JSON list of N, CA and C in Angstrom, two decimals:
[
{"chain": "A", "resi": 1477, "resn": "MET", "atom": "N", "xyz": [6.98, -0.30, 3.36]},
{"chain": "A", "resi": 1477, "resn": "MET", "atom": "CA", "xyz": [5.35, -0.49, 3.13]},
{"chain": "A", "resi": 1477, "resn": "MET", "atom": "C", "xyz": [4.94, 0.30, 2.27]},
{"chain": "A", "resi": 1478, "resn": "ASP", "atom": "N", "xyz": [4.85, -0.06, 0.98]},
{"chain": "A", "resi": 1478, "resn": "ASP", "atom": "CA", "xyz": [4.07, 1.10, 0.06]},
{"chain": "A", "resi": 1478, "resn": "ASP", "atom": "C", "xyz": [2.95, 0.80, -0.05]},
{"chain": "A", "resi": 1479, "resn": "GLY", "atom": "N", "xyz": [1.94, 1.58, -0.01]},
{"chain": "A", "resi": 1479, "resn": "GLY", "atom": "CA", "xyz": [0.49, 1.08, -0.63]},
{"chain": "A", "resi": 1479, "resn": "GLY", "atom": "C", "xyz": [0.02, 1.79, -1.91]},
{"chain": "A", "resi": 1480, "resn": "HIS", "atom": "N", "xyz": [-0.97, 1.08, -2.66]},
{"chain": "A", "resi": 1480, "resn": "HIS", "atom": "CA", "xyz": [-1.10, 1.37, -3.63]},
{"chain": "A", "resi": 1480, "resn": "HIS", "atom": "C", "xyz": [-2.70, 1.17, -4.02]},
{"chain": "A", "resi": 1481, "resn": "THR", "atom": "N", "xyz": [-3.18, 2.02, -4.61]},
{"chain": "A", "resi": 1481, "resn": "THR", "atom": "CA", "xyz": [-4.34, 1.63, -5.35]},
{"chain": "A", "resi": 1481, "resn": "THR", "atom": "C", "xyz": [-4.55, 1.68, -6.46]},
{"chain": "A", "resi": 1482, "resn": "ASP", "atom": "N", "xyz": [-6.03, 1.12, -7.07]},
{"chain": "A", "resi": 1482, "resn": "ASP", "atom": "CA", "xyz": [-6.63, 1.29, -8.55]},
{"chain": "A", "resi": 1482, "resn": "ASP", "atom": "C", "xyz": [-6.45, 2.75, -9.22]},
{"chain": "A", "resi": 1483, "resn": "ASN", "atom": "N", "xyz": [-7.00, 3.15, -10.22]},
{"chain": "A", "resi": 1483, "resn": "ASN", "atom": "CA", "xyz": [-7.07, 4.44, -10.87]},
{"chain": "A", "resi": 1483, "resn": "ASN", "atom": "C", "xyz": [-7.84, 5.11, -10.68]},
{"chain": "A", "resi": 1484, "resn": "TYR", "atom": "N", "xyz": [-9.28, 4.53, -9.74]},
{"chain": "A", "resi": 1484, "resn": "TYR", "atom": "CA", "xyz": [-10.50, 5.16, -9.39]},
{"chain": "A", "resi": 1484, "resn": "TYR", "atom": "C", "xyz": [-10.60, 6.32, -8.11]},
{"chain": "A", "resi": 1485, "resn": "GLY", "atom": "N", "xyz": [-10.98, 7.15, -8.55]},
{"chain": "A", "resi": 1485, "resn": "GLY", "atom": "CA", "xyz": [-11.08, 8.24, -7.60]},
{"chain": "A", "resi": 1485, "resn": "GLY", "atom": "C", "xyz": [-10.05, 9.65, -7.81]},
{"chain": "A", "resi": 1486, "resn": "GLU", "atom": "N", "xyz": [-10.11, 10.75, -6.97]},
{"chain": "A", "resi": 1486, "resn": "GLU", "atom": "CA", "xyz": [-8.96, 11.66, -6.99]},
{"chain": "A", "resi": 1486, "resn": "GLU", "atom": "C", "xyz": [-8.14, 11.11, -6.62]},
{"chain": "A", "resi": 1487, "resn": "ASP", "atom": "N", "xyz": [-6.56, 11.94, -7.09]},
{"chain": "A", "resi": 1487, "resn": "ASP", "atom": "CA", "xyz": [-5.33, 11.71, -6.49]},
{"chain": "A", "resi": 1487, "resn": "ASP", "atom": "C", "xyz": [-5.35, 11.77, -4.92]},
{"chain": "A", "resi": 1488, "resn": "SER", "atom": "N", "xyz": [-5.88, 12.56, -4.22]},
{"chain": "A", "resi": 1488, "resn": "SER", "atom": "CA", "xyz": [-5.73, 13.00, -2.69]},
{"chain": "A", "resi": 1488, "resn": "SER", "atom": "C", "xyz": [-6.30, 11.90, -2.23]},
{"chain": "A", "resi": 1489, "resn": "TYR", "atom": "N", "xyz": [-7.54, 11.42, -2.45]},
{"chain": "A", "resi": 1489, "resn": "TYR", "atom": "CA", "xyz": [-7.97, 10.23, -1.88]},
{"chain": "A", "resi": 1489, "resn": "TYR", "atom": "C", "xyz": [-7.28, 9.14, -1.75]},
{"chain": "A", "resi": 1490, "resn": "ASN", "atom": "N", "xyz": [-7.19, 8.62, -2.88]},
{"chain": "A", "resi": 1490, "resn": "ASN", "atom": "CA", "xyz": [-6.25, 7.53, -3.48]},
{"chain": "A", "resi": 1490, "resn": "ASN", "atom": "C", "xyz": [-4.66, 7.16, -2.40]},
{"chain": "A", "resi": 1491, "resn": "GLU", "atom": "N", "xyz": [-4.27, 8.67, -2.61]},
{"chain": "A", "resi": 1491, "resn": "GLU", "atom": "CA", "xyz": [-2.82, 8.96, -2.03]},
{"chain": "A", "resi": 1491, "resn": "GLU", "atom": "C", "xyz": [-2.97, 8.31, 0.01]},
{"chain": "A", "resi": 1492, "resn": "ALA", "atom": "N", "xyz": [-4.49, 9.27, 0.20]},
{"chain": "A", "resi": 1492, "resn": "ALA", "atom": "CA", "xyz": [-4.71, 9.11, 1.83]},
{"chain": "A", "resi": 1492, "resn": "ALA", "atom": "C", "xyz": [-5.19, 7.13, 1.93]},
{"chain": "A", "resi": 1493, "resn": "LEU", "atom": "N", "xyz": [-6.18, 6.93, 0.87]},
{"chain": "A", "resi": 1493, "resn": "LEU", "atom": "CA", "xyz": [-6.59, 5.50, 1.17]},
{"chain": "A", "resi": 1493, "resn": "LEU", "atom": "C", "xyz": [-4.88, 4.70, 1.10]},
{"chain": "A", "resi": 1494, "resn": "SER", "atom": "N", "xyz": [-4.16, 4.70, -0.06]},
{"chain": "A", "resi": 1494, "resn": "SER", "atom": "CA", "xyz": [-3.10, 3.93, -0.06]},
{"chain": "A", "resi": 1494, "resn": "SER", "atom": "C", "xyz": [-2.04, 3.72, 1.14]},
{"chain": "A", "resi": 1495, "resn": "LEU", "atom": "N", "xyz": [-2.11, 4.93, 1.86]},
{"chain": "A", "resi": 1495, "resn": "LEU", "atom": "CA", "xyz": [-1.15, 5.37, 3.03]},
{"chain": "A", "resi": 1495, "resn": "LEU", "atom": "C", "xyz": [-2.09, 4.35, 4.36]},
{"chain": "A", "resi": 1496, "resn": "LYS", "atom": "N", "xyz": [-3.33, 4.50, 4.15]},
{"chain": "A", "resi": 1496, "resn": "LYS", "atom": "CA", "xyz": [-4.16, 3.47, 5.31]},
{"chain": "A", "resi": 1496, "resn": "LYS", "atom": "C", "xyz": [-3.62, 2.07, 5.38]},
{"chain": "A", "resi": 1497, "resn": "ARG", "atom": "N", "xyz": [-3.90, 1.78, 3.80]},
{"chain": "A", "resi": 1497, "resn": "ARG", "atom": "CA", "xyz": [-3.88, 0.63, 3.51]},
{"chain": "A", "resi": 1497, "resn": "ARG", "atom": "C", "xyz": [-2.41, -0.02, 4.08]},
{"chain": "A", "resi": 1498, "resn": "ALA", "atom": "N", "xyz": [-1.30, 0.61, 3.92]},
{"chain": "A", "resi": 1498, "resn": "ALA", "atom": "CA", "xyz": [0.02, 0.27, 4.04]},
{"chain": "A", "resi": 1498, "resn": "ALA", "atom": "C", "xyz": [0.22, 0.49, 5.80]},
{"chain": "A", "resi": 1499, "resn": "ASN", "atom": "N", "xyz": [-0.69, 1.53, 6.50]},
{"chain": "A", "resi": 1499, "resn": "ASN", "atom": "CA", "xyz": [-0.63, 1.29, 7.66]},
{"chain": "A", "resi": 1499, "resn": "ASN", "atom": "C", "xyz": [-1.51, 0.26, 8.48]},
{"chain": "A", "resi": 1500, "resn": "VAL", "atom": "N", "xyz": [-2.02, -0.86, 8.00]},
{"chain": "A", "resi": 1500, "resn": "VAL", "atom": "CA", "xyz": [-3.01, -1.46, 8.35]},
{"chain": "A", "resi": 1500, "resn": "VAL", "atom": "C", "xyz": [-2.23, -2.55, 8.32]},
{"chain": "A", "resi": 1501, "resn": "VAL", "atom": "N", "xyz": [-1.28, -3.06, 7.23]},
{"chain": "A", "resi": 1501, "resn": "VAL", "atom": "CA", "xyz": [-0.41, -4.01, 7.20]},
{"chain": "A", "resi": 1501, "resn": "VAL", "atom": "C", "xyz": [0.88, -4.05, 8.17]},
{"chain": "A", "resi": 1502, "resn": "ALA", "atom": "N", "xyz": [1.35, -2.59, 8.25]},
{"chain": "A", "resi": 1502, "resn": "ALA", "atom": "CA", "xyz": [2.25, -2.67, 8.89]},
{"chain": "A", "resi": 1502, "resn": "ALA", "atom": "C", "xyz": [1.69, -3.15, 10.69]},
{"chain": "A", "resi": 1503, "resn": "ASP", "atom": "N", "xyz": [0.59, -2.18, 10.78]},
{"chain": "A", "resi": 1503, "resn": "ASP", "atom": "CA", "xyz": [0.19, -2.88, 12.22]},
{"chain": "A", "resi": 1503, "resn": "ASP", "atom": "C", "xyz": [0.13, -3.97, 12.43]},
{"chain": "A", "resi": 1504, "resn": "ALA", "atom": "N", "xyz": [-0.27, -4.92, 11.78]},
{"chain": "A", "resi": 1504, "resn": "ALA", "atom": "CA", "xyz": [-0.61, -6.30, 11.68]},
{"chain": "A", "resi": 1504, "resn": "ALA", "atom": "C", "xyz": [0.85, -7.08, 12.14]},
{"chain": "A", "resi": 1505, "resn": "TRP", "atom": "N", "xyz": [1.77, -6.50, 11.29]},
{"chain": "A", "resi": 1505, "resn": "TRP", "atom": "CA", "xyz": [2.81, -7.18, 11.27]},
{"chain": "A", "resi": 1505, "resn": "TRP", "atom": "C", "xyz": [3.93, -7.00, 12.44]},
{"chain": "A", "resi": 1506, "resn": "ALA", "atom": "N", "xyz": [3.36, -5.53, 12.93]},
{"chain": "A", "resi": 1506, "resn": "ALA", "atom": "CA", "xyz": [4.05, -4.96, 14.46]},
{"chain": "A", "resi": 1506, "resn": "ALA", "atom": "C", "xyz": [3.40, -6.14, 15.44]},
{"chain": "A", "resi": 1507, "resn": "ILE", "atom": "N", "xyz": [2.26, -6.20, 15.71]},
{"chain": "A", "resi": 1507, "resn": "ILE", "atom": "CA", "xyz": [1.53, -7.34, 16.28]},
{"chain": "A", "resi": 1507, "resn": "ILE", "atom": "C", "xyz": [1.92, -8.45, 16.37]},
{"chain": "A", "resi": 1508, "resn": "GLY", "atom": "N", "xyz": [1.81, -9.13, 14.98]},
{"chain": "A", "resi": 1508, "resn": "GLY", "atom": "CA", "xyz": [1.55, -10.53, 14.31]},
{"chain": "A", "resi": 1508, "resn": "GLY", "atom": "C", "xyz": [2.93, -11.08, 14.81]},
{"chain": "A", "resi": 1509, "resn": "GLY", "atom": "N", "xyz": [3.98, -10.29, 14.28]},
{"chain": "A", "resi": 1509, "resn": "GLY", "atom": "CA", "xyz": [5.48, -10.58, 14.23]},
{"chain": "A", "resi": 1509, "resn": "GLY", "atom": "C", "xyz": [6.54, -10.26, 15.44]},
{"chain": "A", "resi": 1510, "resn": "GLN", "atom": "N", "xyz": [5.70, -9.33, 16.25]},
{"chain": "A", "resi": 1510, "resn": "GLN", "atom": "CA", "xyz": [6.58, -9.06, 17.45]},
{"chain": "A", "resi": 1510, "resn": "GLN", "atom": "C", "xyz": [7.34, -8.05, 16.92]},
{"chain": "A", "resi": 1511, "resn": "ILE", "atom": "N", "xyz": [7.47, -7.28, 15.87]},
{"chain": "A", "resi": 1511, "resn": "ILE", "atom": "CA", "xyz": [8.48, -6.05, 15.22]},
{"chain": "A", "resi": 1511, "resn": "ILE", "atom": "C", "xyz": [7.97, -4.76, 15.65]},
{"chain": "A", "resi": 1512, "resn": "PRO", "atom": "N", "xyz": [9.42, -4.11, 16.23]},
{"chain": "A", "resi": 1512, "resn": "PRO", "atom": "CA", "xyz": [8.84, -2.81, 16.96]},
{"chain": "A", "resi": 1512, "resn": "PRO", "atom": "C", "xyz": [8.11, -1.77, 15.44]},
{"chain": "A", "resi": 1513, "resn": "ARG", "atom": "N", "xyz": [6.63, -0.97, 16.15]},
{"chain": "A", "resi": 1513, "resn": "ARG", "atom": "CA", "xyz": [6.08, -0.61, 14.94]},
{"chain": "A", "resi": 1513, "resn": "ARG", "atom": "C", "xyz": [7.09, 0.54, 14.55]},
{"chain": "A", "resi": 1514, "resn": "SER", "atom": "N", "xyz": [7.78, 0.75, 15.17]},
{"chain": "A", "resi": 1514, "resn": "SER", "atom": "CA", "xyz": [8.93, 2.33, 15.13]},
{"chain": "A", "resi": 1514, "resn": "SER", "atom": "C", "xyz": [10.05, 1.71, 13.77]},
{"chain": "A", "resi": 1515, "resn": "ASN", "atom": "N", "xyz": [10.06, 0.36, 13.74]},
{"chain": "A", "resi": 1515, "resn": "ASN", "atom": "CA", "xyz": [10.81, -0.04, 12.87]},
{"chain": "A", "resi": 1515, "resn": "ASN", "atom": "C", "xyz": [10.31, -0.53, 10.97]},
{"chain": "A", "resi": 1516, "resn": "LEU", "atom": "N", "xyz": [8.71, 0.08, 11.06]},
{"chain": "A", "resi": 1516, "resn": "LEU", "atom": "CA", "xyz": [8.24, -0.14, 10.06]},
{"chain": "A", "resi": 1516, "resn": "LEU", "atom": "C", "xyz": [8.14, 1.32, 9.50]},
{"chain": "A", "resi": 1517, "resn": "THR", "atom": "N", "xyz": [8.46, 1.34, 8.35]},
{"chain": "A", "resi": 1517, "resn": "THR", "atom": "CA", "xyz": [7.63, 2.93, 7.75]},
{"chain": "A", "resi": 1517, "resn": "THR", "atom": "C", "xyz": [6.63, 2.47, 6.70]},
{"chain": "A", "resi": 1518, "resn": "THR", "atom": "N", "xyz": [6.01, 3.36, 6.05]},
{"chain": "A", "resi": 1518, "resn": "THR", "atom": "CA", "xyz": [5.00, 3.39, 5.28]},
{"chain": "A", "resi": 1518, "resn": "THR", "atom": "C", "xyz": [4.79, 4.61, 4.27]},
{"chain": "A", "resi": 1519, "resn": "GLN", "atom": "N", "xyz": [4.29, 4.53, 3.20]},
{"chain": "A", "resi": 1519, "resn": "GLN", "atom": "CA", "xyz": [3.91, 5.47, 2.56]},
{"chain": "A", "resi": 1519, "resn": "GLN", "atom": "C", "xyz": [2.49, 5.07, 1.44]},
{"chain": "A", "resi": 1520, "resn": "GLY", "atom": "N", "xyz": [2.01, 6.31, 1.27]},
{"chain": "A", "resi": 1520, "resn": "GLY", "atom": "CA", "xyz": [0.81, 5.74, 0.30]},
{"chain": "A", "resi": 1520, "resn": "GLY", "atom": "C", "xyz": [1.25, 6.51, -0.87]},
{"chain": "A", "resi": 1521, "resn": "LEU", "atom": "N", "xyz": [1.03, 5.72, -2.07]},
{"chain": "A", "resi": 1521, "resn": "LEU", "atom": "CA", "xyz": [1.70, 5.91, -3.39]},
{"chain": "A", "resi": 1521, "resn": "LEU", "atom": "C", "xyz": [0.28, 6.17, -4.14]},
{"chain": "A", "resi": 1522, "resn": "GLY", "atom": "N", "xyz": [-0.94, 5.54, -3.72]},
{"chain": "A", "resi": 1522, "resn": "GLY", "atom": "CA", "xyz": [-1.86, 5.99, -4.77]},
{"chain": "A", "resi": 1522, "resn": "GLY", "atom": "C", "xyz": [-1.98, 5.31, -6.01]},
{"chain": "A", "resi": 1523, "resn": "LYS", "atom": "N", "xyz": [-2.08, 6.04, -7.20]},
{"chain": "A", "resi": 1523, "resn": "LYS", "atom": "CA", "xyz": [-2.63, 5.35, -8.54]},
{"chain": "A", "resi": 1523, "resn": "LYS", "atom": "C", "xyz": [-1.01, 5.51, -9.13]},
{"chain": "A", "resi": 1524, "resn": "LYS", "atom": "N", "xyz": [-0.13, 5.89, -8.79]},
{"chain": "A", "resi": 1524, "resn": "LYS", "atom": "CA", "xyz": [1.14, 6.03, -9.40]},
{"chain": "A", "resi": 1524, "resn": "LYS", "atom": "C", "xyz": [1.88, 4.91, -10.17]},
{"chain": "A", "resi": 1525, "resn": "TYR", "atom": "N", "xyz": [2.04, 3.34, -9.53]},
{"chain": "A", "resi": 1525, "resn": "TYR", "atom": "CA", "xyz": [2.73, 2.56, -9.95]},
{"chain": "A", "resi": 1525, "resn": "TYR", "atom": "C", "xyz": [1.92, 1.32, -10.39]},
{"chain": "A", "resi": 1526, "resn": "PRO", "atom": "N", "xyz": [1.11, 1.53, -11.28]},
{"chain": "A", "resi": 1526, "resn": "PRO", "atom": "CA", "xyz": [-0.15, -0.07, -11.43]},
{"chain": "A", "resi": 1526, "resn": "PRO", "atom": "C", "xyz": [0.96, -1.07, -11.67]},
{"chain": "A", "resi": 1527, "resn": "ILE", "atom": "N", "xyz": [0.64, -2.15, -11.30]},
{"chain": "A", "resi": 1527, "resn": "ILE", "atom": "CA", "xyz": [1.38, -3.38, -11.90]},
{"chain": "A", "resi": 1527, "resn": "ILE", "atom": "C", "xyz": [-0.01, -3.95, -12.73]},
{"chain": "A", "resi": 1528, "resn": "ALA", "atom": "N", "xyz": [-1.06, -4.12, -13.10]},
{"chain": "A", "resi": 1528, "resn": "ALA", "atom": "CA", "xyz": [-1.63, -4.23, -13.92]},
{"chain": "A", "resi": 1528, "resn": "ALA", "atom": "C", "xyz": [-2.69, -3.29, -14.70]},
{"chain": "A", "resi": 1529, "resn": "SER", "atom": "N", "xyz": [-3.50, -3.56, -15.79]},
{"chain": "A", "resi": 1529, "resn": "SER", "atom": "CA", "xyz": [-4.27, -2.64, -16.46]},
{"chain": "A", "resi": 1529, "resn": "SER", "atom": "C", "xyz": [-5.08, -2.19, -15.30]},
{"chain": "A", "resi": 1530, "resn": "ASN", "atom": "N", "xyz": [-5.83, -1.19, -15.51]},
{"chain": "A", "resi": 1530, "resn": "ASN", "atom": "CA", "xyz": [-6.72, -0.53, -14.40]},
{"chain": "A", "resi": 1530, "resn": "ASN", "atom": "C", "xyz": [-8.22, -0.46, -15.36]},
{"chain": "A", "resi": 1531, "resn": "LYS", "atom": "N", "xyz": [-8.03, -1.40, -16.69]},
{"chain": "A", "resi": 1531, "resn": "LYS", "atom": "CA", "xyz": [-8.91, -1.31, -17.50]},
{"chain": "A", "resi": 1531, "resn": "LYS", "atom": "C", "xyz": [-9.79, -2.99, -17.34]},
{"chain": "A", "resi": 1532, "resn": "THR", "atom": "N", "xyz": [-9.58, -3.56, -16.67]},
{"chain": "A", "resi": 1532, "resn": "THR", "atom": "CA", "xyz": [-10.25, -4.52, -15.95]},
{"chain": "A", "resi": 1532, "resn": "THR", "atom": "C", "xyz": [-10.44, -5.06, -14.69]},
{"chain": "A", "resi": 1533, "resn": "ALA", "atom": "N", "xyz": [-11.66, -5.51, -14.21]},
{"chain": "A", "resi": 1533, "resn": "ALA", "atom": "CA", "xyz": [-11.86, -5.84, -12.77]},
{"chain": "A", "resi": 1533, "resn": "ALA", "atom": "C", "xyz": [-10.63, -6.49, -11.77]},
{"chain": "A", "resi": 1534, "resn": "GLN", "atom": "N", "xyz": [-9.99, -7.41, -12.96]},
{"chain": "A", "resi": 1534, "resn": "GLN", "atom": "CA", "xyz": [-8.93, -8.17, -12.39]},
{"chain": "A", "resi": 1534, "resn": "GLN", "atom": "C", "xyz": [-7.48, -7.44, -11.68]},
{"chain": "A", "resi": 1535, "resn": "GLY", "atom": "N", "xyz": [-7.15, -6.60, -12.98]},
{"chain": "A", "resi": 1535, "resn": "GLY", "atom": "CA", "xyz": [-6.12, -5.66, -13.01]},
{"chain": "A", "resi": 1535, "resn": "GLY", "atom": "C", "xyz": [-6.59, -4.95, -11.66]},
{"chain": "A", "resi": 1536, "resn": "ARG", "atom": "N", "xyz": [-7.33, -3.83, -11.77]},
{"chain": "A", "resi": 1536, "resn": "ARG", "atom": "CA", "xyz": [-7.72, -3.04, -10.75]},
{"chain": "A", "resi": 1536, "resn": "ARG", "atom": "C", "xyz": [-7.51, -3.79, -9.10]},
{"chain": "A", "resi": 1537, "resn": "ALA", "atom": "N", "xyz": [-7.91, -5.31, -9.30]},
{"chain": "A", "resi": 1537, "resn": "ALA", "atom": "CA", "xyz": [-7.76, -5.66, -7.81]},
{"chain": "A", "resi": 1537, "resn": "ALA", "atom": "C", "xyz": [-6.00, -6.18, -7.81]},
{"chain": "A", "resi": 1538, "resn": "GLU", "atom": "N", "xyz": [-5.68, -6.21, -8.91]},
{"chain": "A", "resi": 1538, "resn": "GLU", "atom": "CA", "xyz": [-4.14, -6.31, -8.29]},
{"chain": "A", "resi": 1538, "resn": "GLU", "atom": "C", "xyz": [-2.93, -4.99, -8.14]},
{"chain": "A", "resi": 1539, "resn": "ASN", "atom": "N", "xyz": [-3.78, -3.84, -8.55]},
{"chain": "A", "resi": 1539, "resn": "ASN", "atom": "CA", "xyz": [-3.56, -2.79, -8.41]},
{"chain": "A", "resi": 1539, "resn": "ASN", "atom": "C", "xyz": [-3.56, -2.32, -6.77]},
{"chain": "A", "resi": 1540, "resn": "ARG", "atom": "N", "xyz": [-4.83, -2.84, -6.32]},
{"chain": "A", "resi": 1540, "resn": "ARG", "atom": "CA", "xyz": [-5.19, -2.58, -4.88]},
{"chain": "A", "resi": 1540, "resn": "ARG", "atom": "C", "xyz": [-4.24, -3.64, -4.04]},
{"chain": "A", "resi": 1541, "resn": "ARG", "atom": "N", "xyz": [-3.30, -2.77, -3.49]},
{"chain": "A", "resi": 1541, "resn": "ARG", "atom": "CA", "xyz": [-1.87, -3.82, -2.62]},
{"chain": "A", "resi": 1541, "resn": "ARG", "atom": "C", "xyz": [-0.68, -3.52, -1.78]},
{"chain": "A", "resi": 1542, "resn": "VAL", "atom": "N", "xyz": [-0.61, -3.69, -0.97]},
{"chain": "A", "resi": 1542, "resn": "VAL", "atom": "CA", "xyz": [0.69, -3.20, -0.35]},
{"chain": "A", "resi": 1542, "resn": "VAL", "atom": "C", "xyz": [1.67, -3.92, -1.07]},
{"chain": "A", "resi": 1543, "resn": "ALA", "atom": "N", "xyz": [3.15, -3.33, -1.03]},
{"chain": "A", "resi": 1543, "resn": "ALA", "atom": "CA", "xyz": [4.38, -3.85, -1.28]},
{"chain": "A", "resi": 1543, "resn": "ALA", "atom": "C", "xyz": [5.44, -3.82, -0.11]},
{"chain": "A", "resi": 1544, "resn": "VAL", "atom": "N", "xyz": [5.34, -5.02, 0.20]},
{"chain": "A", "resi": 1544, "resn": "VAL", "atom": "CA", "xyz": [6.81, -4.89, 1.31]},
{"chain": "A", "resi": 1544, "resn": "VAL", "atom": "C", "xyz": [7.99, -4.64, 1.09]},
{"chain": "A", "resi": 1545, "resn": "VAL", "atom": "N", "xyz": [9.02, -4.11, 1.14]},
{"chain": "A", "resi": 1545, "resn": "VAL", "atom": "CA", "xyz": [10.35, -3.41, 0.90]},
{"chain": "A", "resi": 1545, "resn": "VAL", "atom": "C", "xyz": [11.03, -3.25, 1.89]},
{"chain": "A", "resi": 1546, "resn": "ILE", "atom": "N", "xyz": [11.86, -4.17, 2.23]},
{"chain": "A", "resi": 1546, "resn": "ILE", "atom": "CA", "xyz": [12.81, -4.40, 3.08]},
{"chain": "A", "resi": 1546, "resn": "ILE", "atom": "C", "xyz": [14.17, -3.76, 2.62]},
{"chain": "A", "resi": 1547, "resn": "THR", "atom": "N", "xyz": [14.59, -3.23, 3.43]},
{"chain": "A", "resi": 1547, "resn": "THR", "atom": "CA", "xyz": [15.68, -2.42, 3.61]},
{"chain": "A", "resi": 1547, "resn": "THR", "atom": "C", "xyz": [16.76, -2.39, 4.70]},
{"chain": "A", "resi": 1548, "resn": "THR", "atom": "N", "xyz": [17.92, -2.25, 4.99]},
{"chain": "A", "resi": 1548, "resn": "THR", "atom": "CA", "xyz": [18.79, -2.42, 5.45]},
{"chain": "A", "resi": 1548, "resn": "THR", "atom": "C", "xyz": [19.13, -0.76, 6.29]},
{"chain": "A", "resi": 1549, "resn": "PRO", "atom": "N", "xyz": [19.26, -0.69, 7.81]},
{"chain": "A", "resi": 1549, "resn": "PRO", "atom": "CA", "xyz": [19.49, 0.85, 8.21]},
{"chain": "A", "resi": 1549, "resn": "PRO", "atom": "C", "xyz": [21.38, 1.09, 7.49]}
]
């Protein structure tokens, strides 16, 4: 699970925030989906990969997200 943020704030803050965001989603999946938490990996990517413009409130909201990336072992 890849956590993302908008472009406000320092890089270190956004990387930590995006990791927390990804961990919250992974924890919820582990509890609700009965998936072993050890099977879920997370990373905080901060503001590195926006999917929308950070010049508008809507764009910033779209950039605050968690992307679920499914891979095989």
